[in-house]
XYZ file of N, CA and C in Angstrom:
678
model
N 52.052 46.685 50.357
C 50.974 45.594 49.829
C 51.689 44.656 48.584
N 51.125 43.526 47.948
C 51.576 42.742 47.178
C 51.934 43.597 45.764
N 53.257 43.062 45.359
C 52.992 43.505 43.624
C 52.110 42.143 43.029
N 51.297 42.195 42.052
C 50.740 42.038 41.225
C 51.458 42.252 39.874
N 51.301 40.695 38.612
C 52.076 40.735 37.828
C 50.893 39.832 36.813
N 50.131 40.624 36.209
C 49.379 40.143 35.209
C 49.865 39.563 34.169
N 49.635 38.077 33.691
C 50.589 37.078 33.185
C 49.870 36.118 32.112
N 50.135 36.115 30.929
C 50.241 35.434 29.880
C 49.803 34.088 30.285
N 49.101 32.942 29.983
C 49.972 31.508 30.344
C 49.019 30.488 29.633
N 48.942 29.666 29.651
C 48.310 28.317 28.788
C 47.397 27.539 29.888
N 47.225 26.446 29.276
C 45.653 25.860 30.309
C 46.937 25.790 31.709
N 47.944 25.730 32.018
C 48.586 25.041 33.121
C 48.767 26.923 33.464
N 48.526 27.280 34.454
C 48.398 28.768 35.120
C 50.215 29.251 35.227
N 50.941 27.603 35.173
C 52.564 28.209 35.686
C 53.183 28.292 34.668
N 52.447 27.975 33.720
C 53.600 28.223 32.214
C 53.172 29.443 31.410
N 54.184 30.026 32.367
C 54.162 31.789 31.621
C 55.210 31.357 29.950
N 54.324 32.058 29.370
C 55.174 31.859 28.065
C 55.344 33.370 27.254
N 54.537 34.686 27.548
C 54.864 35.857 26.600
C 56.271 36.507 26.826
N 56.873 36.895 25.807
C 58.031 36.740 25.840
C 58.205 38.858 26.718
N 56.913 39.170 26.487
C 56.634 40.947 27.003
C 56.613 40.660 28.851
N 56.113 39.153 29.299
C 55.709 39.020 30.346
C 57.175 38.446 31.199
N 57.997 38.036 30.760
C 59.180 37.451 30.499
C 60.097 38.730 31.052
N 59.777 39.727 30.266
C 60.766 40.753 30.661
C 59.975 41.312 32.230
N 59.208 41.647 32.226
C 58.551 41.750 33.487
C 58.709 41.176 34.806
N 58.825 40.387 34.513
C 59.550 38.676 35.433
C 60.678 39.178 35.566
N 61.417 38.634 34.514
C 62.894 39.159 35.143
C 63.197 40.674 35.792
N 62.756 41.384 35.790
C 62.865 42.439 35.668
C 62.547 42.692 37.709
N 61.473 42.144 37.709
C 61.257 41.946 39.249
C 62.003 41.137 40.037
N 62.281 40.136 39.470
C 63.611 39.174 39.806
C 64.518 40.074 40.188
N 65.028 40.642 39.247
C 66.775 41.633 39.259
C 66.725 42.605 40.549
N 64.997 42.998 40.381
C 65.143 44.389 41.371
C 64.982 43.406 43.225
N 64.991 41.842 43.173
C 64.479 41.529 44.124
C 63.081 41.664 44.476
N 62.443 41.998 43.770
C 60.720 42.272 45.041
C 59.906 40.858 44.777
N 59.341 40.521 45.718
C 57.987 39.264 45.713
C 57.145 40.038 44.689
N 56.550 39.219 44.166
C 55.545 39.468 43.387
C 54.539 38.573 43.063
N 53.183 38.338 42.860
C 51.700 37.848 42.778
C 51.974 37.400 41.448
N 52.131 36.026 40.646
C 51.972 36.085 39.301
C 50.047 36.049 39.489
N 49.369 36.983 38.325
C 48.160 36.537 37.823
C 47.673 35.861 37.214
N 47.731 34.635 36.629
C 47.383 34.113 35.518
C 45.791 35.290 34.443
N 46.301 35.055 32.882
C 45.788 36.062 32.094
C 45.832 35.089 31.027
N 44.418 34.619 30.167
C 44.526 34.132 28.883
C 44.066 35.004 28.091
N 44.593 34.673 26.836
C 43.615 35.405 25.272
C 42.745 35.619 25.571
N 41.736 34.940 25.875
C 39.949 35.540 25.916
C 39.905 36.445 27.072
N 40.639 36.134 28.022
C 39.921 37.334 28.915
C 39.923 38.830 29.694
N 40.180 39.807 28.247
C 40.355 40.593 28.270
C 39.342 41.907 29.161
N 38.450 40.771 29.582
C 37.820 42.083 30.462
C 38.396 41.927 31.842
N 39.042 41.238 32.312
C 39.942 40.691 32.955
C 40.854 42.129 33.273
N 40.960 42.762 32.359
C 42.366 43.940 32.428
C 42.003 45.276 32.352
N 39.600 45.083 32.189
C 39.623 46.546 32.397
C 39.448 47.530 33.093
N 40.495 47.233 34.679
C 40.770 48.617 35.302
C 42.235 48.696 34.805
N 42.852 48.072 33.605
C 44.030 48.885 33.591
C 43.588 49.928 32.339
N 42.234 49.509 31.490
C 42.481 50.257 30.698
C 42.855 50.012 29.481
N 43.258 48.624 29.316
C 44.630 48.070 28.608
C 44.192 46.626 27.797
N 44.439 45.909 27.033
C 43.950 44.535 26.781
C 44.927 43.803 27.019
N 46.081 43.700 26.798
C 47.052 42.897 27.133
C 48.292 43.139 28.257
N 48.802 41.816 28.428
C 49.836 41.747 29.610
C 51.050 42.068 28.493
N 51.990 42.329 29.953
C 52.053 42.552 30.818
C 51.404 43.622 32.169
N 50.523 43.572 33.069
C 49.904 44.367 33.502
C 50.804 44.374 35.351
N 50.928 45.532 35.956
C 52.192 45.163 36.808
C 51.094 46.299 37.673
N 50.202 45.768 38.811
C 49.555 46.543 40.257
C 50.772 46.472 40.883
N 51.058 48.099 41.440
C 51.881 47.893 42.943
C 51.282 49.357 43.760
N 50.367 48.411 44.850
C 50.011 49.631 45.246
C 49.066 49.958 45.000
N 48.843 51.714 44.490
C 47.906 52.491 44.073
C 48.109 52.398 42.744
N 49.113 52.211 41.897
C 49.805 52.067 41.026
C 49.605 51.225 39.477
N 49.160 51.664 38.768
C 48.837 50.222 37.454
C 49.342 50.693 36.209
N 50.253 49.825 35.979
C 51.496 49.970 34.719
C 51.526 49.102 33.784
N 51.165 49.487 32.595
C 51.547 48.663 31.456
C 52.272 48.688 30.865
N 52.541 47.797 29.438
C 53.513 47.823 28.774
C 55.138 47.550 29.527
N 56.034 46.644 28.461
C 56.651 45.688 30.122
C 57.484 47.148 30.365
N 58.549 48.008 29.147
C 59.149 49.187 29.150
C 59.130 50.600 30.172
N 57.669 50.641 29.961
C 57.121 51.113 31.425
C 56.980 50.341 33.059
N 56.733 49.485 32.912
C 56.960 48.579 34.145
C 58.323 48.799 35.066
N 59.604 48.532 33.974
C 61.209 48.214 34.157
C 61.531 49.586 34.280
N 60.779 51.186 33.909
C 60.936 52.484 34.263
C 60.411 52.518 35.768
N 59.113 52.312 35.812
C 58.698 52.416 36.960
C 59.773 51.417 38.175
N 59.939 50.511 37.930
C 60.569 49.699 38.850
C 62.008 50.080 39.608
N 62.456 51.102 38.952
C 63.713 52.450 38.788
C 63.697 53.105 39.521
N 62.459 53.684 39.292
C 62.357 54.755 39.900
C 61.155 54.561 41.145
N 60.454 53.441 41.924
C 59.972 53.107 42.845
C 60.388 52.651 44.118
N 61.785 51.907 43.586
C 62.858 50.963 44.051
C 64.144 51.554 44.090
N 64.363 52.712 44.259
C 66.111 53.026 43.855
C 67.203 52.407 44.289
N 66.619 51.887 45.760
C 67.691 50.845 46.525
C 68.107 50.209 46.054
N 66.867 49.389 45.282
C 67.308 47.934 44.677
C 68.383 47.735 43.284
N 69.016 46.972 42.702
C 70.090 47.050 41.764
C 69.427 47.390 40.709
N 69.663 48.690 40.101
C 68.833 49.010 38.545
C 69.092 48.291 37.528
N 68.345 48.603 36.661
C 67.680 47.698 35.994
C 68.401 48.520 34.662
N 67.761 49.973 34.751
C 68.509 50.532 33.525
C 69.574 51.522 33.452
N 70.291 50.965 32.996
C 71.861 51.910 33.138
C 72.379 53.129 32.184
N 71.940 52.722 31.041
C 72.521 54.076 30.081
C 70.990 54.557 29.774
N 71.261 55.504 28.519
C 70.150 56.084 28.016
C 68.998 55.350 27.192
N 67.645 56.085 27.858
C 66.173 55.152 27.399
C 66.306 54.554 26.172
N 67.567 55.465 25.042
C 67.062 55.168 23.536
C 67.604 53.937 23.424
N 69.033 53.198 24.337
C 69.822 52.039 23.904
C 68.816 51.208 24.244
N 68.009 50.969 25.124
C 66.825 49.931 25.708
C 65.775 49.795 24.548
N 65.266 50.747 24.059
C 64.611 50.991 22.911
C 64.706 50.324 21.666
N 66.620 50.602 21.222
C 66.728 49.439 20.181
C 66.846 48.560 20.547
N 67.594 48.065 21.709
C 67.487 46.679 21.609
C 66.013 45.745 21.800
N 64.834 47.045 22.460
C 63.552 46.140 22.374
C 63.015 46.184 20.869
N 63.425 47.461 19.864
C 63.043 47.086 18.778
C 63.681 45.825 17.544
N 64.860 45.990 18.154
C 65.444 44.604 17.329
C 65.089 43.417 17.538
N 64.420 43.531 19.518
C 63.794 42.300 19.575
C 62.678 41.825 18.545
N 61.810 42.931 19.079
C 60.448 42.670 18.831
C 60.259 42.469 17.148
N 61.404 42.974 16.086
C 61.445 42.848 15.164
C 61.720 42.192 14.253
N 63.104 41.324 14.842
C 64.033 40.638 14.155
C 63.611 39.162 14.778
N 64.154 39.506 16.612
C 64.425 38.025 17.224
C 62.620 37.558 17.268
N 61.566 38.335 17.355
C 60.671 37.661 17.806
C 59.867 37.274 16.560
N 59.908 37.943 15.505
C 59.716 37.636 13.985
C 60.045 36.184 13.726
N 61.690 35.963 13.493
C 62.653 34.567 13.709
C 61.522 33.547 14.459
N 61.531 33.813 15.657
C 60.986 32.804 16.547
C 59.614 32.289 16.351
N 58.774 33.347 15.619
C 57.631 33.155 15.506
C 57.846 32.131 14.436
N 58.299 32.218 13.410
C 58.391 31.560 11.613
C 58.346 30.164 12.338
N 59.097 29.743 13.453
C 59.738 28.325 13.708
C 58.707 27.722 15.456
N 58.178 28.582 15.949
C 57.235 27.732 16.796
C 55.594 27.757 16.986
N 55.371 28.626 16.464
C 54.091 29.220 16.318
C 52.664 28.443 16.510
N 53.004 27.164 15.755
C 52.454 25.763 15.456
C 52.518 24.949 16.981
N 53.431 25.443 17.973
C 53.150 24.113 18.731
C 52.793 25.053 20.258
N 52.011 26.557 20.063
C 51.585 27.005 21.185
C 49.859 26.710 21.113
N 48.840 26.012 20.171
C 47.509 25.520 20.387
C 47.426 24.508 21.720
N 48.331 23.700 21.450
C 48.401 22.527 22.215
C 48.663 22.586 23.673
N 48.912 24.331 23.818
C 49.381 24.322 25.209
C 48.046 25.502 25.792
N 47.289 25.640 25.429
C 46.047 26.260 25.027
C 44.566 25.966 25.766
N 43.884 26.269 26.278
C 42.270 25.683 26.509
C 41.647 25.802 25.342
N 40.584 25.009 25.433
C 39.789 25.252 23.877
C 39.198 26.825 23.464
N 38.861 27.244 24.884
C 38.181 28.697 24.256
C 39.518 29.542 23.286
N 40.679 29.478 23.937
C 42.011 30.120 23.821
C 42.506 29.505 22.692
N 41.990 27.689 22.595
C 42.986 27.623 21.060
C 42.275 28.182 20.105
N 41.097 28.011 20.385
C 40.536 28.659 19.262
C 40.692 30.060 18.699
N 40.831 30.785 19.647
C 40.856 32.673 19.398
C 42.081 32.519 18.843
N 42.806 31.844 19.162
C 44.555 32.195 18.803
C 44.602 31.038 17.384
N 44.108 30.345 17.374
C 44.646 29.632 15.483
C 44.077 30.918 14.857
N 42.469 31.477 15.249
C 42.480 32.058 13.689
C 42.632 33.495 13.876
N 43.120 33.968 15.236
C 43.308 35.075 14.693
C 45.481 34.816 14.091
N 45.851 34.180 14.162
C 47.016 34.266 14.063
C 47.102 33.731 12.049
N 46.009 32.628 12.244
C 45.972 32.379 10.784
C 46.061 33.429 10.151
N 44.905 34.720 10.598
C 44.184 35.522 9.687
C 45.564 36.670 9.384
N 46.431 36.505 10.878
C 47.469 37.498 10.289
C 48.525 36.644 9.228
N 48.549 35.443 9.361
C 49.531 35.166 8.297
C 48.782 35.047 7.059
N 48.147 34.554 6.804
C 47.258 34.429 5.538
C 47.324 33.261 5.258
N 47.798 32.185 6.419
C 47.764 30.736 5.627
C 48.250 30.014 7.380
N 47.812 28.093 7.494
C 47.699 27.753 8.348
C 48.916 27.928 9.165
N 48.788 27.571 10.752
C 50.311 27.512 11.476
C 51.075 26.196 11.305
N 50.345 25.527 11.117
C 51.460 24.100 10.179
C 51.956 25.007 9.193
N 51.466 25.398 7.965
C 52.236 25.984 6.861
C 53.759 27.217 7.446
N 52.871 27.642 8.352
C 54.124 28.817 9.044
C 55.586 28.025 9.136
N 55.166 27.194 10.162
C 56.443 26.895 10.559
C 57.042 25.245 9.547
N 56.117 24.904 8.461
C 57.145 24.146 7.626
C 58.112 24.069 7.713
N 58.942 23.063 7.250
C 60.203 22.808 6.800
C 61.469 23.635 8.012
N 60.987 23.932 9.105
C 61.669 24.565 9.905
C 62.759 24.572 10.416
N 62.956 22.984 10.625
C 64.601 22.481 10.596
C 65.404 23.097 9.637
N 65.202 23.041 8.457
C 66.043 23.321 7.674
C 66.399 24.884 7.371
N 65.125 25.654 8.274
C 65.674 27.000 7.904
C 66.247 27.614 9.402
N 66.397 26.777 10.306
C 66.887 27.089 11.466
C 68.310 27.461 10.985
N 69.213 27.479 10.400
C 70.641 28.266 10.252
C 70.452 29.421 9.642
N 69.235 30.078 8.822
C 69.374 31.203 8.897
C 68.628 32.040 9.792
N 67.899 31.143 10.631
C 67.590 32.027 11.897
C 68.802 32.582 12.705
N 69.542 31.548 12.845
C 70.971 31.796 13.720
C 71.775 32.366 13.212
N 71.710 32.714 12.171
C 72.515 33.244 11.573
C 72.240 34.821 11.623
N 70.861 35.037 11.917
C 70.070 36.085 12.480
C 70.763 37.098 13.638
N 71.270 36.106 14.561
C 71.594 36.408 15.580
C 73.333 37.038 16.154
N 73.595 37.464 14.642
C 75.325 37.736 14.616
C 75.300 39.310 15.663
N 74.336 40.255 15.450
C 74.149 41.279 16.494
C 74.601 41.133 17.591
N 74.132 39.691 17.995
C 74.014 39.357 19.674
C 75.165 38.943 19.630
N 75.413 38.180 19.235
C 76.567 36.950 19.253
C 77.939 38.626 19.583
N 78.296 39.894 18.602
C 79.049 40.427 18.693
C 79.065 41.290 19.970
N 77.394 41.766 20.678
C 77.003 42.446 21.596
C 77.705 41.854 22.543
N 77.942 40.513 22.545
C 78.044 39.628 23.648
C 79.696 39.358 23.715
N 80.784 39.998 22.936
C 81.610 39.213 22.617
C 82.635 39.922 24.106
N 82.939 39.046 24.802
C 84.166 39.994 25.841
C 83.205 39.664 27.147
N 81.746 39.564 27.363
C 81.428 39.984 28.324
C 80.242 38.807 28.568
N 79.489 38.725 30.143
C 79.106 37.444 29.923
C 77.350 38.386 29.958
N 77.625 39.508 29.802
C 75.806 40.056 29.756
C 76.237 40.656 28.928
N 74.879 40.864 28.225
C 74.574 42.702 27.871
C 74.612 43.923 28.325
N 74.696 43.752 29.777
C 74.758 44.902 30.120
C 76.272 44.818 31.376
N 76.884 43.592 30.988
C 78.615 43.714 31.211
C 78.433 42.103 32.430
N 79.535 42.566 32.798
C 79.501 41.740 34.307
C 78.398 40.988 35.074
N 77.588 41.885 34.921
C 76.108 41.507 35.157
C 74.807 42.226 34.048
N 73.416 41.593 34.057
C 72.405 41.490 33.523
C 72.132 43.252 33.691
N 71.129 43.536 32.572
C 70.731 44.714 32.656
C 69.016 44.489 32.141
N 68.377 45.106 32.007
C 67.598 45.091 31.386
C 67.487 44.669 29.561
N 68.270 44.862 29.326
C 68.430 44.883 27.652
C 68.602 43.236 27.710
N 69.487 42.391 28.825
C 69.488 41.001 28.671
C 68.056 40.593 29.007
N 67.388 41.155 29.579
C 65.664 40.790 29.891
C 64.967 40.797 29.101
N 65.270 41.714 28.195
C 64.742 41.761 27.002
C 64.603 41.296 25.953
N 65.549 40.647 25.577
C 66.503 39.600 24.759
C 65.832 38.193 24.963
N 66.262 38.045 26.358
C 66.085 36.450 27.112
C 64.573 36.052 26.328
N 63.658 37.483 26.942
C 62.007 37.003 27.212
C 61.970 36.288 25.999
N 62.439 36.732 24.692
C 61.774 35.857 23.307
C 62.865 34.442 23.717
N 63.543 34.076 23.852
C 64.123 32.936 24.414
C 63.308 32.087 25.254
N 62.611 32.153 26.465
C 61.847 32.267 27.127
C 60.581 31.494 26.360
N 60.271 32.322 25.980
C 58.990 32.131 24.868
C 59.274 30.643 23.952
N 60.190 30.467 23.420
C 60.271 29.282 22.361
C 60.726 28.512 23.701
N 61.288 28.699 24.512
C 61.730 27.227 25.573
C 59.976 27.020 26.329
N 59.411 26.868 26.618
C 58.355 27.142 27.528
C 57.009 26.377 26.094
N 57.343 27.052 25.107
C 56.321 26.974 24.400
C 56.505 25.536 23.056
N 57.766 25.336 23.085
C 58.436 24.782 21.889
C 60.020 23.641 21.575
N 60.064 22.401 21.756
C 60.493 21.648 21.989
C 61.868 21.694 20.908
N 61.614 23.052 19.768
C 62.639 22.580 19.287
C 63.629 23.644 19.441
N 65.157 23.226 19.324
C 66.214 23.456 19.928
C 66.826 24.831 18.755
N 66.687 25.998 19.036
C 67.179 27.048 18.697
C 68.440 27.318 18.633
N 69.060 27.027 19.535
C 70.540 27.230 19.795
C 71.323 26.328 19.324
N 72.815 26.143 18.800
C 73.287 25.123 18.675
C 74.144 25.189 19.993
N 74.546 23.992 20.557
C 75.482 23.860 22.025
C 76.438 24.657 22.034
N 77.097 25.211 21.004
C 79.112 25.766 20.801
C 78.578 27.178 20.594
N 77.359 27.630 20.665
C 76.434 29.483 19.889
C 77.019 30.048 21.213
N 77.912 31.377 21.209
C 78.108 31.928 22.683
C 76.624 32.167 22.866
N 75.500 32.645 22.318
C 74.015 32.986 22.633
C 73.504 31.767 23.589
N 73.917 30.757 23.050
C 73.097 29.731 24.166
C 74.103 29.657 25.307
N 75.734 29.637 25.508
C 75.830 29.563 26.679
C 75.433 31.326 27.559
N 75.378 32.303 26.799
C 74.688 33.128 27.632
C 72.854 32.900 28.102
N 72.233 32.439 27.056
C 71.244 32.001 27.743
C 71.165 30.768 28.953
N 72.411 29.774 29.018
C 72.218 29.162 30.140
C 72.363 30.091 30.749
N 73.123 31.286 31.095
C 73.684 32.339 32.294
C 72.211 32.679 32.703
N 71.770 33.071 31.684
C 69.894 33.625 32.250
C 69.576 33.004 33.145
N 69.055 31.710 32.513
C 68.120 30.476 32.893
C 68.847 30.340 34.363
N 69.885 30.566 34.720
C 70.901 30.366 36.133
C 70.264 31.673 37.079
N 69.757 32.417 36.969
C 69.986 34.025 37.679
C 68.648 33.673 38.328
N 69.019 34.509 39.690
C 67.952 34.333 40.599
C 67.214 32.927 41.018
N 68.174 32.596 41.603
C 68.384 30.945 41.810
C 67.472 29.820 40.468
N 67.761 30.505 39.701
C 66.916 29.538 38.471
C 65.711 29.215 38.205
N 65.192 30.735 38.292
C 63.707 30.832 38.903
C 63.131 30.910 36.942
N 63.934 31.004 36.018
C 63.157 30.972 34.749
C 63.632 29.274 34.560
N 64.484 28.476 34.368
C 64.623 27.248 34.383
C 63.692 26.330 34.936
N 63.305 26.810 36.409
C 62.147 25.598 36.654
C 60.732 26.181 36.251
N 60.760 26.926 35.313
C 59.312 26.650 34.963
C 58.599 25.756 33.979
N 57.663 25.646 33.935
C 57.377 23.602 33.474
C 57.206 24.249 32.014
N 57.634 22.999 31.091
C 58.084 22.800 29.618
C 56.852 22.200 29.700
């Protein structure tokens, strides 16, 4: 049976932009598994009722329904052990990478790009997104990202741990990527798909790493509409 991955997209169903969906999309490509992308939008919670969940990604693999990106990665390694592995070390290592990505990287990116997202959404999703995010931030989205060019140096400085982790290696996983790479890369794909803002300087080792990630799996990520 075809593997299906429910993924967040904008008005254009090919414009997948959730960083968590990108983790699972890259994980499937890493395993060499073909899948059907099922477009999902913020206001379509009813479409996920079968999963007893209200967020994506949601993976349907035969009779298995798996939610949460890290659980999807664990499922793929367990279900397809002959394919290249995603998780090479203790789960705690990947949980730490995920925690840093969620709390530091994503928070920093959101403060720079969140006001670019509404333009990509249809009317219903746009109204939902703006209202929910402005309530979360306590200010308009334009105010959240105001002065972002001046704040870029501080964001780039926050990536120092990532630069150190990449020192002397092509990927966080070593000579080849692993799920840690896909976890972090999801955040950068989120920014790439929704915003014209250049997060990374061209001479940054993180930029070189991101370019290598974009070229993986036949350039799957690079080919995503911007």
